[in-house]
Amino acid sequence: MYSVLRGDSLWFISQRLGVPLDQVMILNGLNEKSIIYVDQIIKLPNANSLSAPNSVKDATQIFHKVQNGDTAWLLSIKYGIPMPELLEANGLKENSILFLGQELKIPVHNILVKPTVSAEHGELLDWWTEAQYVWPLGSVATVVDFQTKKSWQVTRSYGAAHADVEPLTAKDAVIMKEVWGGKWSWSVRPVLVLVNGHRIAASASAMPHSIEKIGTENNFSGHSDIHFLNSRQHKDFQVNENHQRAIHEAAGI
Protein backbone atom coordinates (compact mmCIF):
# COMPACT_ATOMS: atom_id res chain seq x y z
CA MET A 1 0.00 0.00 0.00
CA TYR A 2 1.11 3.57 -0.69
CA SER A 3 -0.35 6.82 0.67
CA VAL A 4 -0.38 9.57 -1.96
CA LEU A 5 1.81 12.59 -1.26
CA ARG A 6 1.40 16.14 -2.51
CA GLY A 7 2.61 16.37 -6.11
CA ASP A 8 2.29 12.64 -6.81
CA SER A 9 0.93 11.22 -10.04
CA LEU A 10 0.36 7.58 -10.93
CA TRP A 11 3.29 7.72 -13.34
CA PHE A 12 5.61 9.26 -10.76
CA ILE A 13 4.59 6.71 -8.13
CA SER A 14 5.32 3.86 -10.55
CA GLN A 15 8.73 5.36 -11.36
CA ARG A 16 9.71 6.07 -7.78
CA LEU A 17 8.74 2.63 -6.54
CA GLY A 18 9.82 0.69 -9.63
CA VAL A 19 6.46 -0.89 -10.44
CA PRO A 20 4.67 -1.10 -13.82
CA LEU A 21 2.20 1.74 -14.37
CA ASP A 22 -0.40 -0.48 -16.03
CA GLN A 23 -0.48 -2.83 -13.02
CA VAL A 24 -0.89 0.09 -10.60
CA MET A 25 -3.87 1.32 -12.63
CA ILE A 26 -5.46 -2.14 -12.90
CA LEU A 27 -5.09 -2.89 -9.18
CA ASN A 28 -6.76 0.41 -8.27
CA GLY A 29 -9.40 0.60 -11.00
CA LEU A 30 -7.79 3.75 -12.41
CA ASN A 31 -6.72 4.98 -15.83
CA GLU A 32 -4.30 7.58 -17.19
CA LYS A 33 -6.89 10.36 -16.74
CA SER A 34 -7.77 9.46 -13.15
CA ILE A 35 -7.20 12.13 -10.50
CA ILE A 36 -5.56 11.00 -7.27
CA TYR A 37 -5.67 12.84 -3.96
CA VAL A 38 -3.30 13.43 -1.06
CA ASP A 39 -3.52 10.56 1.48
CA GLN A 40 -5.37 8.33 -1.01
CA ILE A 41 -4.28 4.71 -0.52
CA ILE A 42 -2.85 3.11 -3.66
CA LYS A 43 -2.48 -0.66 -3.91
CA LEU A 44 0.86 -1.82 -5.29
CA PRO A 45 1.81 -5.00 -7.18
CA ASN A 46 3.45 -7.76 -5.17
CA ALA A 47 7.15 -6.91 -5.15
CA ASN A 48 8.10 -10.58 -5.36
CA SER A 49 6.39 -10.91 -8.74
CA LEU A 50 8.36 -7.96 -10.11
CA SER A 51 11.85 -8.90 -9.01
CA ALA A 52 14.27 -8.42 -11.85
CA PRO A 53 16.49 -11.33 -12.83
CA ASN A 54 19.96 -11.48 -11.29
CA SER A 55 19.24 -8.88 -8.61
CA VAL A 56 22.34 -7.91 -6.66
CA LYS A 57 22.32 -9.16 -3.08
CA ASP A 58 25.99 -8.82 -2.16
CA ALA A 59 26.59 -5.06 -2.24
CA THR A 60 28.88 -3.53 0.35
CA GLN A 61 27.43 -0.93 2.71
CA ILE A 62 28.03 2.51 4.11
CA PHE A 63 25.86 4.26 6.68
CA HIS A 64 23.91 7.51 6.65
CA LYS A 65 22.60 9.32 9.71
CA VAL A 66 19.23 10.89 8.93
CA GLN A 67 19.26 14.68 8.85
CA ASN A 68 16.51 17.26 8.68
CA GLY A 69 14.73 17.09 5.31
CA ASP A 70 15.90 13.59 4.42
CA THR A 71 13.44 11.24 2.72
CA ALA A 72 13.99 7.77 1.30
CA TRP A 73 13.46 9.16 -2.21
CA LEU A 74 16.01 11.97 -1.81
CA LEU A 75 18.54 9.63 -0.22
CA SER A 76 18.14 7.11 -3.04
CA ILE A 77 19.00 9.88 -5.52
CA LYS A 78 21.88 11.16 -3.40
CA TYR A 79 23.50 7.73 -3.21
CA GLY A 80 22.54 6.54 -6.70
CA ILE A 81 20.48 3.50 -5.77
CA PRO A 82 16.84 2.54 -6.41
CA MET A 83 14.52 3.57 -3.59
CA PRO A 84 13.06 0.04 -3.20
CA GLU A 85 16.59 -1.26 -2.60
CA LEU A 86 17.21 1.36 0.08
CA LEU A 87 13.92 0.48 1.77
CA GLU A 88 14.64 -3.26 1.65
CA ALA A 89 18.14 -2.82 3.10
CA ASN A 90 16.64 -1.07 6.12
CA GLY A 91 13.42 -3.03 6.57
CA LEU A 92 11.32 0.02 5.67
CA LYS A 93 8.12 0.50 3.70
CA GLU A 94 7.16 3.19 1.20
CA ASN A 95 5.45 5.30 3.87
CA SER A 96 7.89 4.68 6.73
CA ILE A 97 8.82 7.80 8.68
CA LEU A 98 12.51 8.60 9.06
CA PHE A 99 13.72 10.07 12.34
CA LEU A 100 16.54 12.52 12.97
CA GLY A 101 19.68 10.62 13.88
CA GLN A 102 18.36 7.31 12.55
CA GLU A 103 21.18 5.29 10.98
CA LEU A 104 20.42 3.84 7.56
CA LYS A 105 22.32 1.22 5.62
CA ILE A 106 23.27 2.41 2.12
CA PRO A 107 24.10 -0.37 -0.38
CA VAL A 108 27.19 0.41 -2.48
CA HIS A 109 27.80 -1.21 -5.87
CA ASN A 110 31.31 -0.97 -7.31
CA ILE A 111 30.96 -1.80 -11.00
CA LEU A 112 34.24 -2.53 -12.74
CA VAL A 113 34.88 -1.59 -16.38
CA LYS A 114 34.41 -4.65 -18.60
CA PRO A 115 36.42 -5.50 -21.72
CA THR A 116 34.77 -4.77 -25.07
CA VAL A 117 34.86 -6.51 -28.44
CA SER A 118 36.72 -3.53 -29.94
CA ALA A 119 37.45 0.12 -29.26
CA GLU A 120 34.30 1.02 -31.22
CA HIS A 121 31.96 -1.14 -29.18
CA GLY A 122 30.52 -0.79 -25.69
CA GLU A 123 30.44 -2.79 -22.49
CA LEU A 124 27.48 -5.14 -22.20
CA LEU A 125 26.24 -4.21 -18.72
CA ASP A 126 23.10 -5.66 -17.20
CA TRP A 127 20.66 -2.90 -16.27
CA TRP A 128 19.58 -4.37 -12.95
CA THR A 129 22.95 -5.33 -11.52
CA GLU A 130 25.32 -2.91 -13.23
CA ALA A 131 24.19 -0.12 -15.57
CA GLN A 132 21.67 1.57 -13.28
CA TYR A 133 24.39 1.97 -10.64
CA VAL A 134 26.97 3.29 -13.10
CA TRP A 135 24.46 5.91 -14.29
CA PRO A 136 22.44 7.05 -11.27
CA LEU A 137 19.43 9.35 -11.37
CA GLY A 138 20.27 13.02 -11.83
CA SER A 139 23.64 12.46 -13.48
CA VAL A 140 24.74 13.48 -16.98
CA ALA A 141 26.06 11.16 -19.69
CA THR A 142 27.27 11.55 -23.25
CA VAL A 143 25.36 9.49 -25.81
CA VAL A 144 27.16 8.51 -29.03
CA ASP A 145 25.15 7.22 -31.97
CA PHE A 146 26.84 3.96 -32.96
CA GLN A 147 26.34 4.48 -36.69
CA THR A 148 26.88 8.21 -37.29
CA LYS A 149 29.23 8.81 -34.31
CA LYS A 150 27.36 12.03 -33.52
CA SER A 151 27.11 12.72 -29.80
CA TRP A 152 24.97 14.71 -27.39
CA GLN A 153 24.53 15.00 -23.64
CA VAL A 154 21.54 13.85 -21.61
CA THR A 155 20.59 13.71 -17.97
CA ARG A 156 18.92 10.67 -16.46
CA SER A 157 15.81 12.25 -14.97
CA TYR A 158 13.64 9.25 -14.14
CA GLY A 159 13.28 5.56 -14.81
CA ALA A 160 13.37 2.38 -12.75
CA ALA A 161 13.21 -0.31 -15.46
CA HIS A 162 15.26 1.67 -18.01
CA ALA A 163 16.69 5.18 -18.21
CA ASP A 164 14.29 8.06 -18.89
CA VAL A 165 16.47 10.87 -20.19
CA GLU A 166 16.34 14.47 -21.39
CA PRO A 167 18.77 16.29 -23.69
CA LEU A 168 20.79 18.62 -21.52
CA THR A 169 20.47 21.69 -23.76
CA ALA A 170 18.61 22.84 -26.86
CA LYS A 171 21.80 22.20 -28.85
CA ASP A 172 21.83 18.60 -27.63
CA ALA A 173 18.19 18.24 -28.71
CA VAL A 174 19.07 19.51 -32.20
CA ILE A 175 21.87 16.95 -32.59
CA MET A 176 19.63 14.18 -31.30
CA LYS A 177 16.88 15.09 -33.77
CA GLU A 178 19.38 15.17 -36.66
CA VAL A 179 20.48 11.62 -35.85
CA TRP A 180 16.88 10.43 -36.25
CA GLY A 181 16.56 12.09 -39.66
CA GLY A 182 15.16 15.41 -38.51
CA LYS A 183 12.10 14.13 -36.67
CA TRP A 184 11.26 12.73 -33.27
CA SER A 185 10.74 9.00 -33.48
CA TRP A 186 10.07 5.81 -31.51
CA SER A 187 12.48 3.94 -33.78
CA VAL A 188 15.46 2.51 -31.92
CA ARG A 189 19.14 3.05 -32.64
CA PRO A 190 22.24 1.43 -31.14
CA VAL A 191 24.15 3.93 -29.02
CA LEU A 192 27.04 4.10 -26.59
CA VAL A 193 26.54 5.77 -23.21
CA LEU A 194 29.69 7.35 -21.80
CA VAL A 195 29.39 7.87 -18.07
CA ASN A 196 31.61 7.55 -14.99
CA GLY A 197 34.48 5.96 -16.90
CA HIS A 198 32.27 3.40 -18.65
CA ARG A 199 31.35 3.06 -22.33
CA ILE A 200 28.09 1.12 -22.22
CA ALA A 201 26.25 -0.55 -25.11
CA ALA A 202 22.69 0.76 -25.18
CA SER A 203 19.68 1.48 -27.37
CA ALA A 204 17.83 4.78 -27.66
CA SER A 205 14.61 6.11 -29.09
CA ALA A 206 13.91 9.79 -29.69
CA MET A 207 10.27 10.45 -28.96
CA PRO A 208 9.58 13.07 -26.26
CA HIS A 209 6.76 11.90 -24.01
CA SER A 210 5.30 12.19 -20.52
CA ILE A 211 6.85 14.39 -17.84
CA GLU A 212 10.09 16.35 -17.82
CA LYS A 213 12.44 17.75 -15.21
CA ILE A 214 14.61 20.24 -17.12
CA GLY A 215 11.73 22.36 -18.43
CA THR A 216 11.34 24.05 -21.80
CA GLU A 217 14.82 25.53 -22.18
CA ASN A 218 16.12 22.39 -23.94
CA ASN A 219 13.31 22.53 -26.55
CA PHE A 220 12.33 18.97 -25.68
CA SER A 221 8.89 18.48 -24.19
CA GLY A 222 9.11 15.38 -22.01
CA HIS A 223 11.73 12.65 -21.84
CA SER A 224 12.92 9.82 -24.10
CA ASP A 225 14.11 6.28 -23.43
CA ILE A 226 17.48 4.56 -23.29
CA HIS A 227 17.55 0.81 -22.73
CA PHE A 228 20.33 -1.48 -21.55
CA LEU A 229 20.83 -5.24 -21.37
CA ASN A 230 17.73 -6.85 -19.79
CA SER A 231 16.01 -3.53 -19.09
CA ARG A 232 12.24 -3.41 -19.43
CA GLN A 233 9.41 -1.16 -20.54
CA HIS A 234 7.77 0.88 -17.81
CA LYS A 235 4.23 0.44 -19.09
CA ASP A 236 4.13 -3.36 -18.80
CA PHE A 237 7.53 -4.44 -17.40
CA GLN A 238 8.25 -6.44 -20.56
CA VAL A 239 11.58 -6.70 -22.38
CA ASN A 240 11.59 -4.82 -25.70
CA GLU A 241 13.31 -7.09 -28.21
CA ASN A 242 14.03 -4.28 -30.69
CA HIS A 243 15.98 -2.41 -28.03
CA GLN A 244 17.81 -5.58 -27.01
CA ARG A 245 18.92 -6.26 -30.60
CA ALA A 246 20.26 -2.71 -30.89
CA ILE A 247 22.11 -3.09 -27.58
CA HIS A 248 23.85 -6.22 -28.81
CA GLU A 249 24.78 -4.41 -32.03
CA ALA A 250 26.41 -1.65 -29.98
CA ALA A 251 28.28 -4.33 -28.02
CA GLY A 252 29.36 -6.17 -31.17
CA ILE A 253 27.83 -9.40 -29.94
PDB file of N, CA and C in Angstrom, residues 134-191:
ATOM      1  N   VAL A 134      25.952   2.484 -12.427  1.00  0.00           N
ATOM      2  CA  VAL A 134      26.969   3.287 -13.103  1.00  0.00           C
ATOM      3  C   VAL A 134      26.400   4.655 -13.483  1.00  0.00           C
ATOM      4  N   TRP A 135      25.107   4.672 -13.854  1.00  0.00           N
ATOM      5  CA  TRP A 135      24.463   5.914 -14.292  1.00  0.00           C
ATOM      6  C   TRP A 135      23.279   6.224 -13.377  1.00  0.00           C
ATOM      7  N   PRO A 136      23.522   6.793 -12.220  1.00  0.00           N
ATOM      8  CA  PRO A 136      22.438   7.049 -11.268  1.00  0.00           C
ATOM      9  C   PRO A 136      21.540   8.210 -11.690  1.00  0.00           C
ATOM     10  N   LEU A 137      20.374   8.268 -11.103  1.00  0.00           N
ATOM     11  CA  LEU A 137      19.434   9.353 -11.365  1.00  0.00           C
ATOM     12  C   LEU A 137      20.088  10.712 -11.119  1.00  0.00           C
ATOM     13  N   GLY A 138      19.781  11.655 -11.999  1.00  0.00           N
ATOM     14  CA  GLY A 138      20.269  13.016 -11.833  1.00  0.00           C
ATOM     15  C   GLY A 138      21.635  13.279 -12.422  1.00  0.00           C
ATOM     16  N   SER A 139      22.302  12.253 -12.944  1.00  0.00           N
ATOM     17  CA  SER A 139      23.644  12.457 -13.483  1.00  0.00           C
ATOM     18  C   SER A 139      23.615  12.559 -15.008  1.00  0.00           C
ATOM     19  N   VAL A 140      24.655  13.181 -15.543  1.00  0.00           N
ATOM     20  CA  VAL A 140      24.740  13.480 -16.976  1.00  0.00           C
ATOM     21  C   VAL A 140      25.642  12.464 -17.669  1.00  0.00           C
ATOM     22  N   ALA A 141      25.257  12.076 -18.879  1.00  0.00           N
ATOM     23  CA  ALA A 141      26.064  11.162 -19.689  1.00  0.00           C
ATOM     24  C   ALA A 141      26.148  11.700 -21.113  1.00  0.00           C
ATOM     25  N   THR A 142      27.161  11.255 -21.825  1.00  0.00           N
ATOM     26  CA  THR A 142      27.273  11.547 -23.251  1.00  0.00           C
ATOM     27  C   THR A 142      26.787  10.334 -24.028  1.00  0.00           C
ATOM     28  N   VAL A 143      25.885  10.566 -24.973  1.00  0.00           N
ATOM     29  CA  VAL A 143      25.362   9.494 -25.815  1.00  0.00           C
ATOM     30  C   VAL A 143      25.991   9.623 -27.199  1.00  0.00           C
ATOM     31  N   VAL A 144      26.539   8.528 -27.699  1.00  0.00           N
ATOM     32  CA  VAL A 144      27.156   8.512 -29.027  1.00  0.00           C
ATOM     33  C   VAL A 144      26.364   7.565 -29.919  1.00  0.00           C
ATOM     34  N   ASP A 145      25.856   8.084 -31.029  1.00  0.00           N
ATOM     35  CA  ASP A 145      25.153   7.221 -31.973  1.00  0.00           C
ATOM     36  C   ASP A 145      26.157   6.262 -32.600  1.00  0.00           C
ATOM     37  N   PHE A 146      25.874   4.976 -32.532  1.00  0.00           N
ATOM     38  CA  PHE A 146      26.837   3.965 -32.958  1.00  0.00           C
ATOM     39  C   PHE A 146      27.139   4.049 -34.449  1.00  0.00           C
ATOM     40  N   GLN A 147      26.170   4.472 -35.242  1.00  0.00           N
ATOM     41  CA  GLN A 147      26.342   4.477 -36.692  1.00  0.00           C
ATOM     42  C   GLN A 147      26.925   5.785 -37.218  1.00  0.00           C
ATOM     43  N   THR A 148      26.416   6.921 -36.762  1.00  0.00           N
ATOM     44  CA  THR A 148      26.882   8.210 -37.290  1.00  0.00           C
ATOM     45  C   THR A 148      28.027   8.801 -36.482  1.00  0.00           C
ATOM     46  N   LYS A 149      28.216   8.314 -35.254  1.00  0.00           N
ATOM     47  CA  LYS A 149      29.234   8.806 -34.311  1.00  0.00           C
ATOM     48  C   LYS A 149      28.918  10.204 -33.774  1.00  0.00           C
ATOM     49  N   LYS A 150      27.753  10.747 -34.099  1.00  0.00           N
ATOM     50  CA  LYS A 150      27.359  12.029 -33.518  1.00  0.00           C
ATOM     51  C   LYS A 150      27.050  11.827 -32.036  1.00  0.00           C
ATOM     52  N   SER A 151      27.299  12.864 -31.240  1.00  0.00           N
ATOM     53  CA  SER A 151      27.106  12.716 -29.798  1.00  0.00           C
ATOM     54  C   SER A 151      26.357  13.904 -29.216  1.00  0.00           C
ATOM     55  N   TRP A 152      25.691  13.671 -28.108  1.00  0.00           N
ATOM     56  CA  TRP A 152      24.966  14.707 -27.389  1.00  0.00           C
ATOM     57  C   TRP A 152      24.912  14.309 -25.919  1.00  0.00           C
ATOM     58  N   GLN A 153      24.597  15.266 -25.076  1.00  0.00           N
ATOM     59  CA  GLN A 153      24.531  14.997 -23.643  1.00  0.00           C
ATOM     60  C   GLN A 153      23.085  14.907 -23.168  1.00  0.00           C
ATOM     61  N   VAL A 154      22.865  14.014 -22.210  1.00  0.00           N
ATOM     62  CA  VAL A 154      21.543  13.855 -21.612  1.00  0.00           C
ATOM     63  C   VAL A 154      21.699  13.711 -20.105  1.00  0.00           C
ATOM     64  N   THR A 155      20.633  13.989 -19.399  1.00  0.00           N
ATOM     65  CA  THR A 155      20.590  13.706 -17.971  1.00  0.00           C
ATOM     66  C   THR A 155      19.571  12.612 -17.727  1.00  0.00           C
ATOM     67  N   ARG A 156      19.873  11.710 -16.815  1.00  0.00           N
ATOM     68  CA  ARG A 156      18.916  10.665 -16.456  1.00  0.00           C
ATOM     69  C   ARG A 156      17.967  11.241 -15.409  1.00  0.00           C
ATOM     70  N   SER A 157      16.765  11.567 -15.841  1.00  0.00           N
ATOM     71  CA  SER A 157      15.806  12.248 -14.973  1.00  0.00           C
ATOM     72  C   SER A 157      14.951  11.286 -14.161  1.00  0.00           C
ATOM     73  N   TYR A 158      14.538  10.198 -14.784  1.00  0.00           N
ATOM     74  CA  TYR A 158      13.641   9.246 -14.141  1.00  0.00           C
ATOM     75  C   TYR A 158      14.012   7.836 -14.601  1.00  0.00           C
ATOM     76  N   GLY A 159      13.151   6.892 -14.250  1.00  0.00           N
ATOM     77  CA  GLY A 159      13.277   5.560 -14.807  1.00  0.00           C
ATOM     78  C   GLY A 159      13.790   4.523 -13.839  1.00  0.00           C
ATOM     79  N   ALA A 160      12.974   3.483 -13.614  1.00  0.00           N
ATOM     80  CA  ALA A 160      13.370   2.375 -12.755  1.00  0.00           C
ATOM     81  C   ALA A 160      13.722   1.136 -13.568  1.00  0.00           C
ATOM     82  N   ALA A 161      12.986   0.888 -14.653  1.00  0.00           N
ATOM     83  CA  ALA A 161      13.212  -0.313 -15.456  1.00  0.00           C
ATOM     84  C   ALA A 161      14.090  -0.045 -16.672  1.00  0.00           C
ATOM     85  N   HIS A 162      14.277   1.213 -17.023  1.00  0.00           N
ATOM     86  CA  HIS A 162      15.259   1.667 -18.006  1.00  0.00           C
ATOM     87  C   HIS A 162      15.516   3.145 -17.717  1.00  0.00           C
ATOM     88  N   ALA A 163      16.361   3.783 -18.474  1.00  0.00           N
ATOM     89  CA  ALA A 163      16.694   5.182 -18.213  1.00  0.00           C
ATOM     90  C   ALA A 163      15.767   6.114 -18.987  1.00  0.00           C
ATOM     91  N   ASP A 164      15.064   6.989 -18.275  1.00  0.00           N
ATOM     92  CA  ASP A 164      14.286   8.064 -18.889  1.00  0.00           C
ATOM     93  C   ASP A 164      15.170   9.301 -18.887  1.00  0.00           C
ATOM     94  N   VAL A 165      15.441   9.832 -20.071  1.00  0.00           N
ATOM     95  CA  VAL A 165      16.467  10.868 -20.191  1.00  0.00           C
ATOM     96  C   VAL A 165      15.935  12.106 -20.901  1.00  0.00           C
ATOM     97  N   GLU A 166      16.648  13.214 -20.704  1.00  0.00           N
ATOM     98  CA  GLU A 166      16.336  14.466 -21.389  1.00  0.00           C
ATOM     99  C   GLU A 166      17.620  15.065 -21.944  1.00  0.00           C
ATOM    100  N   PRO A 167      17.584  15.591 -23.185  1.00  0.00           N
ATOM    101  CA  PRO A 167      18.770  16.291 -23.692  1.00  0.00           C
ATOM    102  C   PRO A 167      19.096  17.455 -22.766  1.00  0.00           C
ATOM    103  N   LEU A 168      20.378  17.645 -22.511  1.00  0.00           N
ATOM    104  CA  LEU A 168      20.789  18.623 -21.516  1.00  0.00           C
ATOM    105  C   LEU A 168      20.491  20.056 -21.954  1.00  0.00           C
ATOM    106  N   THR A 169      20.683  20.338 -23.234  1.00  0.00           N
ATOM    107  CA  THR A 169      20.468  21.688 -23.758  1.00  0.00           C
ATOM    108  C   THR A 169      19.696  21.620 -25.074  1.00  0.00           C
ATOM    109  N   ALA A 170      19.286  22.786 -25.562  1.00  0.00           N
ATOM    110  CA  ALA A 170      18.608  22.844 -26.857  1.00  0.00           C
ATOM    111  C   ALA A 170      19.535  22.371 -27.978  1.00  0.00           C
ATOM    112  N   LYS A 171      20.825  22.661 -27.855  1.00  0.00           N
ATOM    113  CA  LYS A 171      21.796  22.200 -28.850  1.00  0.00           C
ATOM    114  C   LYS A 171      21.855  20.680 -28.876  1.00  0.00           C
ATOM    115  N   ASP A 172      21.824  20.063 -27.699  1.00  0.00           N
ATOM    116  CA  ASP A 172      21.827  18.597 -27.633  1.00  0.00           C
ATOM    117  C   ASP A 172      20.573  18.026 -28.291  1.00  0.00           C
ATOM    118  N   ALA A 173      19.439  18.694 -28.095  1.00  0.00           N
ATOM    119  CA  ALA A 173      18.191  18.238 -28.709  1.00  0.00           C
ATOM    120  C   ALA A 173      18.272  18.314 -30.231  1.00  0.00           C
ATOM    121  N   VAL A 174      18.913  19.359 -30.750  1.00  0.00           N
ATOM    122  CA  VAL A 174      19.071  19.512 -32.203  1.00  0.00           C
ATOM    123  C   VAL A 174      19.896  18.360 -32.775  1.00  0.00           C
ATOM    124  N   ILE A 175      21.011  18.042 -32.120  1.00  0.00           N
ATOM    125  CA  ILE A 175      21.868  16.947 -32.594  1.00  0.00           C
ATOM    126  C   ILE A 175      21.107  15.630 -32.552  1.00  0.00           C
ATOM    127  N   MET A 176      20.407  15.414 -31.469  1.00  0.00           N
ATOM    128  CA  MET A 176      19.629  14.183 -31.304  1.00  0.00           C
ATOM    129  C   MET A 176      18.597  14.041 -32.425  1.00  0.00           C
ATOM    130  N   LYS A 177      17.908  15.121 -32.727  1.00  0.00           N
ATOM    131  CA  LYS A 177      16.883  15.086 -33.774  1.00  0.00           C
ATOM    132  C   LYS A 177      17.502  14.824 -35.142  1.00  0.00           C
ATOM    133  N   GLU A 178      18.673  15.398 -35.392  1.00  0.00           N
ATOM    134  CA  GLU A 178      19.379  15.172 -36.659  1.00  0.00           C
ATOM    135  C   GLU A 178      19.702  13.697 -36.849  1.00  0.00           C
ATOM    136  N   VAL A 179      20.113  13.038 -35.772  1.00  0.00           N
ATOM    137  CA  VAL A 179      20.476  11.622 -35.847  1.00  0.00           C
ATOM    138  C   VAL A 179      19.286  10.779 -36.294  1.00  0.00           C
ATOM    139  N   TRP A 180      18.092  11.167 -35.874  1.00  0.00           N
ATOM    140  CA  TRP A 180      16.881  10.428 -36.250  1.00  0.00           C
ATOM    141  C   TRP A 180      16.250  10.984 -37.533  1.00  0.00           C
ATOM    142  N   GLY A 181      17.041  11.636 -38.356  1.00  0.00           N
ATOM    143  CA  GLY A 181      16.564  12.087 -39.656  1.00  0.00           C
ATOM    144  C   GLY A 181      15.719  13.336 -39.621  1.00  0.00           C
ATOM    145  N   GLY A 182      15.870  14.141 -38.575  1.00  0.00           N
ATOM    146  CA  GLY A 182      15.164  15.410 -38.510  1.00  0.00           C
ATOM    147  C   GLY A 182      13.771  15.346 -37.922  1.00  0.00           C
ATOM    148  N   LYS A 183      13.421  14.227 -37.297  1.00  0.00           N
ATOM    149  CA  LYS A 183      12.102  14.132 -36.666  1.00  0.00           C
ATOM    150  C   LYS A 183      12.190  13.257 -35.423  1.00  0.00           C
ATOM    151  N   TRP A 184      11.315  13.543 -34.476  1.00  0.00           N
ATOM    152  CA  TRP A 184      11.257  12.726 -33.271  1.00  0.00           C
ATOM    153  C   TRP A 184      10.623  11.386 -33.613  1.00  0.00           C
ATOM    154  N   SER A 185      11.154  10.328 -33.037  1.00  0.00           N
ATOM    155  CA  SER A 185      10.741   8.995 -33.476  1.00  0.00           C
ATOM    156  C   SER A 185      10.866   7.968 -32.358  1.00  0.00           C
ATOM    157  N   TRP A 186       9.979   6.957 -32.419  1.00  0.00           N
ATOM    158  CA  TRP A 186      10.069   5.815 -31.505  1.00  0.00           C
ATOM    159  C   TRP A 186      11.052   4.763 -32.019  1.00  0.00           C
ATOM    160  N   SER A 187      11.555   4.932 -33.244  1.00  0.00           N
ATOM    161  CA  SER A 187      12.485   3.936 -33.784  1.00  0.00           C
ATOM    162  C   SER A 187      13.742   3.880 -32.921  1.00  0.00           C
ATOM    163  N   VAL A 188      14.317   2.698 -32.811  1.00  0.00           N
ATOM    164  CA  VAL A 188      15.459   2.506 -31.919  1.00  0.00           C
ATOM    165  C   VAL A 188      16.763   2.529 -32.705  1.00  0.00           C
ATOM    166  N   ARG A 189      17.804   3.012 -32.046  1.00  0.00           N
ATOM    167  CA  ARG A 189      19.136   3.054 -32.640  1.00  0.00           C
ATOM    168  C   ARG A 189      20.158   2.573 -31.615  1.00  0.00           C
ATOM    169  N   PRO A 190      21.165   1.814 -32.066  1.00  0.00           N
ATOM    170  CA  PRO A 190      22.237   1.433 -31.138  1.00  0.00           C
ATOM    171  C   PRO A 190      23.062   2.660 -30.771  1.00  0.00           C
ATOM    172  N   VAL A 191      23.369   2.796 -29.502  1.00  0.00           N
ATOM    173  CA  VAL A 191      24.154   3.932 -29.021  1.00  0.00           C
ATOM    174  C   VAL A 191      25.160   3.452 -27.983  1.00  0.00           C
TER     175      VAL A 191
END
